[in-house]
Amino acid sequence: MADSAGIQQGSPAIGAAGLVPAAPGAGGTEGAAGGSARIAVKKAQLRSSPRPKKLEKLGVYSSCKAEGACKCNGWKSQNPPPTPPRTDQPSSTVNLQEPCRSCSHTLGDHVTHLENVSEEEMNRLLGIVLDVEYLYTCVHKEEDADTKQVYFSLFKLLRKSILQMGKPMLEAQESPPFEKPSIEQGVNNFVQYKFSHLPSKERQTIMELAKMFLNQINYWQLETPSQRRQRVPNDDAAGYKANYTRWLCYCNVPQFCDSLPRYETTQIFGRTLVRSVFTVMRKQLLEQARQEKDKLPPEKRTLILTHFPKFLSMLEEEVYSHSSPIWSQDFLAGASGGLIPNHTVISAPPVARPLYYSPSPVSVDPSTCGSVSPARKTASVLEPNPVGEKRKPSEPLPHEENKRPRVVGDIPMELINEVMATITDPAAVPETSLLSAHSARDEAARHEERRGVIEFHVIGNSLNQKPNKRILMWLVGLQNVFSHQLPRMPKEYITRLVFDPKHKTLSLIKDGRVIGGICFRMFPSQGFTEIVFCAVTSNEQVKGYGTHLMNHLKEYHIKHDILNFLTYADEYAIGYFKKQGFSKDIKVPKAKYVGYIKDYEGATLMGCELNPSIPYTEFSVIIKKQKEIIKKLIERKQAQIRKVYPGLSCFKEGVRQIPIESIPGIRETGWKPIGKGKELKDPDQLYSTLKTILQHVKSHPNAWPFMEPVKKTEAPGYYQVIRFPMDLKTMSERLKSRYYMTRKLFMADMQRIFTNCREYNPPESEYYKCANLLEKFFYTKIKEAGLIEK
């Protein structure tokens, strides 16, 4: 990505729609660029003055050196300037022999210590002098008590450093950085966590948005503690005030007073600060961008008006989520993660989010992920183990571990990465048509959304807030779409529900007008949402909009922890809902929805249960990548088989079946016979047998590391190493729900536990040994039960 693609360091605006930060003092009425520029000009003028003029200026801030131990700490003119001093006008010429109004000693007596000082040191002190005068003005003009106190403290600090000819050093209990990971690192982790699976060009767009966001925070004006108390009365006032004070001292004031060391906000603050400003900042940025959209350059318009809002919405989820992995200091984004600071251009990092489906926390919503598996139990991987047996997740596996047994069907990650490099290389694999026979239903719609052709917004009417003209126009548009596409529904009924404050509608916007939507009502206490209307205008159908609409609705509900949909579908809609994962098998208990939703005559009640680990809007892309990987692996395997065998002719001779292993060339493909055993046909008998085996395994003395899922707090970074977690508790739950329809499913999950343990822990560890012993015991029990041959 070229430098011109992003906003450069020091730019306080997003295109033409950015907010200009205010300078300290005067209630923020002075522009940052103007204030700092005027100070810089005055410093340059003063530093270019003759040496006597410099001595005159410094004498005002120097203690008297005359004999007799004079206690005067600064020369004062007989004709004092107005208070406060005017920083925008040159001071009057002063004679070195002119006496001080306080101690009567001459100005020369105050500057004797400066006679042999170098020009460079004198210029440094003069810079501090002008910063002192500027802060003096700020103290007098500032109305906020907390801000005034900070300005005054900095004023005294700089004044003291002039008297002592030292460098200003802020005295604080903590020094930067104040929180780890920093905002900059957290945003970098977010980009890798959510977008590393995208193609290179789209990933560059995301990186540009990330740089834009970081730049805005670095120039953002924090609201004062008193303003925040009025807006958020129940917030942590003391914590915010501490961060506000730090921000003033280390980030804001140093923009104008360069005598103080300056830090970027995004590099010394972390999640706590970004949480306190994100909501207000996002609202103001987007509102100003919309108001000034006509002033935006064409090349930035789509980026800022379309992509930036969605980027902020996704980031907001991670900022306020209590279990987001991007704020972990042990976040592992791949083999070589790079930062995305707003002043650095980097190459895209390796893939962090798998292109294959994984139920691990690397998914849409980490806060709602299900069971995760242990490879061991410990208080924390950051704490030393008594026998020193932990291997950090980031350390490479020893060569010997490559020989460990793997689950049947596992493919080495080295081979996967090699194949991925092939299928993602645009030179090797040409782009397929969006509307080819193998395209997903929502592929064209997804590409239109990325290009900014269509937008998705969840909107609704409100009785508590001032009506928004645009939202009201969209609601009217939705009412028209539903009325035209659902002619058997009374128009008054549609209007009442669309404008009902209890209902919301996911609207599809194209060229500023509504072309479709899904009207729904959420019942959080009951754990489901009722879908009331779903329609796309007739001339925009068969473009995948309906599927993409439903996928967006699914992700919206996963974010809000509602994982069940219910709807009454008429005969024309049953086919659509079946394609979206709905069925007549309702997972929600009847007591939960009876009396909450209305019955419709001639309609069929259908339900859909959401999986919080599935990224629905990108799911078809992941499946497509899976297919491409498998296809490439098959092609590679076929290329390795040199010999071509003739076709089987035995069936023409009346043979009805033959053993698989007798097929010529079958073993060369890598096929191996699986241990034969008795597959129990009776589900109850299978359940009873597996339950007995599982109880024996859980009772084994070496089963303790695998009893429950590993907690993220105990092993940060564990789920970036282990992609398919499993544990005995999860297996017990699956057994109770009759998930194990065959012995192979049960054995695969158990083998996964042992494989994960050996994947994560070194061979000399206690956990590695437990896995080996328990695995041997498990297969003994399986053989005793007759599920595999002895």
PDB file of N, CA and C in Angstrom, residues 71-137:
ATOM      1  N   LYS A  71      16.532  36.955  46.994  1.00  0.00           N
ATOM      2  CA  LYS A  71      15.567  35.874  46.798  1.00  0.00           C
ATOM      3  C   LYS A  71      14.614  36.120  45.631  1.00  0.00           C
ATOM      4  N   CYS A  72      14.884  37.146  44.856  1.00  0.00           N
ATOM      5  CA  CYS A  72      14.016  37.459  43.712  1.00  0.00           C
ATOM      6  C   CYS A  72      14.146  36.358  42.661  1.00  0.00           C
ATOM      7  N   ASN A  73      13.028  35.782  42.228  1.00  0.00           N
ATOM      8  CA  ASN A  73      13.079  34.657  41.278  1.00  0.00           C
ATOM      9  C   ASN A  73      12.779  35.067  39.844  1.00  0.00           C
ATOM     10  N   GLY A  74      12.812  36.373  39.552  1.00  0.00           N
ATOM     11  CA  GLY A  74      12.597  36.826  38.183  1.00  0.00           C
ATOM     12  C   GLY A  74      12.541  38.335  38.104  1.00  0.00           C
ATOM     13  N   TRP A  75      13.230  38.832  37.120  1.00  0.00           N
ATOM     14  CA  TRP A  75      13.283  40.297  36.958  1.00  0.00           C
ATOM     15  C   TRP A  75      11.911  40.816  36.536  1.00  0.00           C
ATOM     16  N   LYS A  76      11.493  41.944  37.165  1.00  0.00           N
ATOM     17  CA  LYS A  76      10.190  42.540  36.868  1.00  0.00           C
ATOM     18  C   LYS A  76      10.391  43.976  36.448  1.00  0.00           C
ATOM     19  N   SER A  77       9.765  44.313  35.334  1.00  0.00           N
ATOM     20  CA  SER A  77       9.942  45.656  34.772  1.00  0.00           C
ATOM     21  C   SER A  77       9.265  46.706  35.638  1.00  0.00           C
ATOM     22  N   GLN A  78       9.847  47.931  35.573  1.00  0.00           N
ATOM     23  CA  GLN A  78       9.231  49.069  36.277  1.00  0.00           C
ATOM     24  C   GLN A  78       7.893  49.437  35.637  1.00  0.00           C
ATOM     25  N   ASN A  79       7.760  49.126  34.343  1.00  0.00           N
ATOM     26  CA  ASN A  79       6.506  49.367  33.614  1.00  0.00           C
ATOM     27  C   ASN A  79       5.949  48.026  33.141  1.00  0.00           C
ATOM     28  N   PRO A  80       5.245  47.327  34.018  1.00  0.00           N
ATOM     29  CA  PRO A  80       4.795  45.960  33.693  1.00  0.00           C
ATOM     30  C   PRO A  80       3.797  45.950  32.542  1.00  0.00           C
ATOM     31  N   PRO A  81       3.840  44.889  31.727  1.00  0.00           N
ATOM     32  CA  PRO A  81       2.869  44.744  30.627  1.00  0.00           C
ATOM     33  C   PRO A  81       1.501  44.394  31.185  1.00  0.00           C
ATOM     34  N   PRO A  82       0.470  44.494  30.376  1.00  0.00           N
ATOM     35  CA  PRO A  82      -0.871  44.134  30.850  1.00  0.00           C
ATOM     36  C   PRO A  82      -0.943  42.660  31.219  1.00  0.00           C
ATOM     37  N   THR A  83      -1.849  42.372  32.127  1.00  0.00           N
ATOM     38  CA  THR A  83      -2.047  40.994  32.573  1.00  0.00           C
ATOM     39  C   THR A  83      -3.365  40.466  31.991  1.00  0.00           C
ATOM     40  N   PRO A  84      -3.363  39.288  31.378  1.00  0.00           N
ATOM     41  CA  PRO A  84      -2.201  38.438  31.113  1.00  0.00           C
ATOM     42  C   PRO A  84      -1.401  38.995  29.956  1.00  0.00           C
ATOM     43  N   PRO A  85      -0.126  38.606  29.839  1.00  0.00           N
ATOM     44  CA  PRO A  85       0.695  39.141  28.755  1.00  0.00           C
ATOM     45  C   PRO A  85       0.157  38.703  27.405  1.00  0.00           C
ATOM     46  N   ARG A  86       0.349  39.549  26.406  1.00  0.00           N
ATOM     47  CA  ARG A  86      -0.095  39.233  25.048  1.00  0.00           C
ATOM     48  C   ARG A  86       1.009  38.476  24.329  1.00  0.00           C
ATOM     49  N   THR A  87       0.713  37.236  23.968  1.00  0.00           N
ATOM     50  CA  THR A  87       1.745  36.430  23.292  1.00  0.00           C
ATOM     51  C   THR A  87       1.833  36.756  21.804  1.00  0.00           C
ATOM     52  N   ASP A  88       0.845  37.497  21.298  1.00  0.00           N
ATOM     53  CA  ASP A  88       0.855  37.770  19.862  1.00  0.00           C
ATOM     54  C   ASP A  88       1.472  39.130  19.534  1.00  0.00           C
ATOM     55  N   GLN A  89       2.045  39.831  20.548  1.00  0.00           N
ATOM     56  CA  GLN A  89       2.695  41.109  20.316  1.00  0.00           C
ATOM     57  C   GLN A  89       4.107  41.067  20.879  1.00  0.00           C
ATOM     58  N   PRO A  90       5.077  41.675  20.209  1.00  0.00           N
ATOM     59  CA  PRO A  90       6.450  41.674  20.725  1.00  0.00           C
ATOM     60  C   PRO A  90       6.547  42.478  22.013  1.00  0.00           C
ATOM     61  N   SER A  91       7.374  41.973  22.934  1.00  0.00           N
ATOM     62  CA  SER A  91       7.558  42.700  24.192  1.00  0.00           C
ATOM     63  C   SER A  91       8.443  43.927  23.969  1.00  0.00           C
ATOM     64  N   SER A  92       8.286  44.911  24.844  1.00  0.00           N
ATOM     65  CA  SER A  92       9.058  46.162  24.714  1.00  0.00           C
ATOM     66  C   SER A  92      10.530  45.902  25.032  1.00  0.00           C
ATOM     67  N   THR A  93      11.404  46.711  24.428  1.00  0.00           N
ATOM     68  CA  THR A  93      12.845  46.563  24.635  1.00  0.00           C
ATOM     69  C   THR A  93      13.222  46.964  26.057  1.00  0.00           C
ATOM     70  N   VAL A  94      14.066  46.142  26.673  1.00  0.00           N
ATOM     71  CA  VAL A  94      14.458  46.367  28.058  1.00  0.00           C
ATOM     72  C   VAL A  94      15.977  46.535  28.125  1.00  0.00           C
ATOM     73  N   ASN A  95      16.461  47.482  28.938  1.00  0.00           N
ATOM     74  CA  ASN A  95      17.897  47.724  29.097  1.00  0.00           C
ATOM     75  C   ASN A  95      18.442  46.816  30.194  1.00  0.00           C
ATOM     76  N   LEU A  96      19.634  46.228  29.972  1.00  0.00           N
ATOM     77  CA  LEU A  96      20.229  45.336  30.962  1.00  0.00           C
ATOM     78  C   LEU A  96      20.529  46.046  32.277  1.00  0.00           C
ATOM     79  N   GLN A  97      20.623  47.402  32.234  1.00  0.00           N
ATOM     80  CA  GLN A  97      20.909  48.159  33.456  1.00  0.00           C
ATOM     81  C   GLN A  97      19.648  48.596  34.183  1.00  0.00           C
ATOM     82  N   GLU A  98      18.499  48.277  33.609  1.00  0.00           N
ATOM     83  CA  GLU A  98      17.248  48.719  34.234  1.00  0.00           C
ATOM     84  C   GLU A  98      16.996  47.916  35.505  1.00  0.00           C
ATOM     85  N   PRO A  99      16.675  48.598  36.596  1.00  0.00           N
ATOM     86  CA  PRO A  99      16.505  47.899  37.878  1.00  0.00           C
ATOM     87  C   PRO A  99      15.209  47.083  37.916  1.00  0.00           C
ATOM     88  N   CYS A 100      15.226  46.044  38.772  1.00  0.00           N
ATOM     89  CA  CYS A 100      14.051  45.179  38.956  1.00  0.00           C
ATOM     90  C   CYS A 100      13.080  45.856  39.914  1.00  0.00           C
ATOM     91  N   ARG A 101      11.802  45.761  39.602  1.00  0.00           N
ATOM     92  CA  ARG A 101      10.786  46.376  40.441  1.00  0.00           C
ATOM     93  C   ARG A 101      10.690  45.692  41.804  1.00  0.00           C
ATOM     94  N   SER A 102      11.118  44.445  41.915  1.00  0.00           N
ATOM     95  CA  SER A 102      11.017  43.721  43.179  1.00  0.00           C
ATOM     96  C   SER A 102      12.246  43.875  44.057  1.00  0.00           C
ATOM     97  N   CYS A 103      13.451  43.630  43.459  1.00  0.00           N
ATOM     98  CA  CYS A 103      14.662  43.617  44.284  1.00  0.00           C
ATOM     99  C   CYS A 103      15.599  44.786  44.013  1.00  0.00           C
ATOM    100  N   SER A 104      15.288  45.624  43.034  1.00  0.00           N
ATOM    101  CA  SER A 104      16.074  46.810  42.662  1.00  0.00           C
ATOM    102  C   SER A 104      17.417  46.474  42.024  1.00  0.00           C
ATOM    103  N   HIS A 105      17.747  45.182  41.889  1.00  0.00           N
ATOM    104  CA  HIS A 105      18.964  44.814  41.177  1.00  0.00           C
ATOM    105  C   HIS A 105      18.704  44.891  39.677  1.00  0.00           C
ATOM    106  N   THR A 106      19.775  45.104  38.930  1.00  0.00           N
ATOM    107  CA  THR A 106      19.610  45.285  37.490  1.00  0.00           C
ATOM    108  C   THR A 106      19.245  43.960  36.808  1.00  0.00           C
ATOM    109  N   LEU A 107      18.771  44.097  35.580  1.00  0.00           N
ATOM    110  CA  LEU A 107      18.450  42.921  34.772  1.00  0.00           C
ATOM    111  C   LEU A 107      19.703  42.076  34.560  1.00  0.00           C
ATOM    112  N   GLY A 108      20.881  42.772  34.424  1.00  0.00           N
ATOM    113  CA  GLY A 108      22.134  42.053  34.229  1.00  0.00           C
ATOM    114  C   GLY A 108      22.453  41.120  35.384  1.00  0.00           C
ATOM    115  N   ASP A 109      22.067  41.513  36.622  1.00  0.00           N
ATOM    116  CA  ASP A 109      22.314  40.649  37.780  1.00  0.00           C
ATOM    117  C   ASP A 109      21.488  39.359  37.709  1.00  0.00           C
ATOM    118  N   HIS A 110      20.405  39.370  36.954  1.00  0.00           N
ATOM    119  CA  HIS A 110      19.550  38.188  36.843  1.00  0.00           C
ATOM    120  C   HIS A 110      20.042  37.217  35.767  1.00  0.00           C
ATOM    121  N   VAL A 111      20.911  37.664  34.877  1.00  0.00           N
ATOM    122  CA  VAL A 111      21.308  36.814  33.741  1.00  0.00           C
ATOM    123  C   VAL A 111      22.804  36.535  33.714  1.00  0.00           C
ATOM    124  N   THR A 112      23.498  36.772  34.829  1.00  0.00           N
ATOM    125  CA  THR A 112      24.947  36.509  34.839  1.00  0.00           C
ATOM    126  C   THR A 112      25.249  35.033  34.580  1.00  0.00           C
ATOM    127  N   HIS A 113      24.373  34.136  34.980  1.00  0.00           N
ATOM    128  CA  HIS A 113      24.611  32.703  34.776  1.00  0.00           C
ATOM    129  C   HIS A 113      24.466  32.293  33.316  1.00  0.00           C
ATOM    130  N   LEU A 114      23.966  33.207  32.475  1.00  0.00           N
ATOM    131  CA  LEU A 114      23.753  32.885  31.071  1.00  0.00           C
ATOM    132  C   LEU A 114      24.849  33.420  30.158  1.00  0.00           C
ATOM    133  N   GLU A 115      25.831  34.083  30.724  1.00  0.00           N
ATOM    134  CA  GLU A 115      26.846  34.735  29.891  1.00  0.00           C
ATOM    135  C   GLU A 115      27.632  33.718  29.067  1.00  0.00           C
ATOM    136  N   ASN A 116      27.960  32.564  29.642  1.00  0.00           N
ATOM    137  CA  ASN A 116      28.771  31.571  28.933  1.00  0.00           C
ATOM    138  C   ASN A 116      27.944  30.394  28.398  1.00  0.00           C
ATOM    139  N   VAL A 117      26.632  30.547  28.420  1.00  0.00           N
ATOM    140  CA  VAL A 117      25.761  29.483  27.937  1.00  0.00           C
ATOM    141  C   VAL A 117      25.768  29.472  26.411  1.00  0.00           C
ATOM    142  N   SER A 118      25.781  28.275  25.836  1.00  0.00           N
ATOM    143  CA  SER A 118      25.807  28.169  24.371  1.00  0.00           C
ATOM    144  C   SER A 118      24.515  28.705  23.766  1.00  0.00           C
ATOM    145  N   GLU A 119      24.607  29.013  22.476  1.00  0.00           N
ATOM    146  CA  GLU A 119      23.448  29.540  21.770  1.00  0.00           C
ATOM    147  C   GLU A 119      22.330  28.488  21.703  1.00  0.00           C
ATOM    148  N   GLU A 120      22.726  27.254  21.558  1.00  0.00           N
ATOM    149  CA  GLU A 120      21.730  26.177  21.476  1.00  0.00           C
ATOM    150  C   GLU A 120      20.946  26.040  22.770  1.00  0.00           C
ATOM    151  N   GLU A 121      21.664  26.096  23.913  1.00  0.00           N
ATOM    152  CA  GLU A 121      20.988  25.986  25.199  1.00  0.00           C
ATOM    153  C   GLU A 121      20.092  27.192  25.455  1.00  0.00           C
ATOM    154  N   MET A 122      20.555  28.354  25.035  1.00  0.00           N
ATOM    155  CA  MET A 122      19.746  29.557  25.230  1.00  0.00           C
ATOM    156  C   MET A 122      18.464  29.482  24.405  1.00  0.00           C
ATOM    157  N   ASN A 123      18.589  28.975  23.192  1.00  0.00           N
ATOM    158  CA  ASN A 123      17.395  28.839  22.347  1.00  0.00           C
ATOM    159  C   ASN A 123      16.408  27.843  22.953  1.00  0.00           C
ATOM    160  N   ARG A 124      16.932  26.792  23.581  1.00  0.00           N
ATOM    161  CA  ARG A 124      16.051  25.816  24.247  1.00  0.00           C
ATOM    162  C   ARG A 124      15.284  26.469  25.387  1.00  0.00           C
ATOM    163  N   LEU A 125      15.988  27.269  26.185  1.00  0.00           N
ATOM    164  CA  LEU A 125      15.335  27.963  27.298  1.00  0.00           C
ATOM    165  C   LEU A 125      14.321  28.974  26.809  1.00  0.00           C
ATOM    166  N   LEU A 126      14.629  29.630  25.697  1.00  0.00           N
ATOM    167  CA  LEU A 126      13.686  30.601  25.138  1.00  0.00           C
ATOM    168  C   LEU A 126      12.401  29.899  24.665  1.00  0.00           C
ATOM    169  N   GLY A 127      12.548  28.684  24.136  1.00  0.00           N
ATOM    170  CA  GLY A 127      11.365  27.926  23.738  1.00  0.00           C
ATOM    171  C   GLY A 127      10.484  27.628  24.940  1.00  0.00           C
ATOM    172  N   ILE A 128      11.108  27.283  26.066  1.00  0.00           N
ATOM    173  CA  ILE A 128      10.336  27.021  27.282  1.00  0.00           C
ATOM    174  C   ILE A 128       9.647  28.296  27.751  1.00  0.00           C
ATOM    175  N   VAL A 129      10.329  29.428  27.609  1.00  0.00           N
ATOM    176  CA  VAL A 129       9.755  30.717  28.021  1.00  0.00           C
ATOM    177  C   VAL A 129       8.439  30.968  27.283  1.00  0.00           C
ATOM    178  N   LEU A 130       8.448  30.804  25.967  1.00  0.00           N
ATOM    179  CA  LEU A 130       7.221  31.062  25.209  1.00  0.00           C
ATOM    180  C   LEU A 130       6.127  30.052  25.551  1.00  0.00           C
ATOM    181  N   ASP A 131       6.520  28.799  25.857  1.00  0.00           N
ATOM    182  CA  ASP A 131       5.526  27.819  26.288  1.00  0.00           C
ATOM    183  C   ASP A 131       4.908  28.219  27.623  1.00  0.00           C
ATOM    184  N   VAL A 132       5.733  28.774  28.523  1.00  0.00           N
ATOM    185  CA  VAL A 132       5.234  29.249  29.815  1.00  0.00           C
ATOM    186  C   VAL A 132       4.210  30.359  29.604  1.00  0.00           C
ATOM    187  N   GLU A 133       4.524  31.300  28.725  1.00  0.00           N
ATOM    188  CA  GLU A 133       3.613  32.422  28.479  1.00  0.00           C
ATOM    189  C   GLU A 133       2.295  31.935  27.855  1.00  0.00           C
ATOM    190  N   TYR A 134       2.415  30.940  26.972  1.00  0.00           N
ATOM    191  CA  TYR A 134       1.204  30.412  26.358  1.00  0.00           C
ATOM    192  C   TYR A 134       0.333  29.708  27.397  1.00  0.00           C
ATOM    193  N   LEU A 135       0.964  28.908  28.261  1.00  0.00           N
ATOM    194  CA  LEU A 135       0.197  28.215  29.303  1.00  0.00           C
ATOM    195  C   LEU A 135      -0.406  29.198  30.294  1.00  0.00           C
ATOM    196  N   TYR A 136       0.284  30.289  30.531  1.00  0.00           N
ATOM    197  CA  TYR A 136      -0.260  31.324  31.425  1.00  0.00           C
ATOM    198  C   TYR A 136      -1.576  31.868  30.858  1.00  0.00           C
ATOM    199  N   THR A 137      -1.573  32.083  29.542  1.00  0.00           N
ATOM    200  CA  THR A 137      -2.805  32.533  28.885  1.00  0.00           C
ATOM    201  C   THR A 137      -3.897  31.467  28.990  1.00  0.00           C
TER     202      THR A 137
END
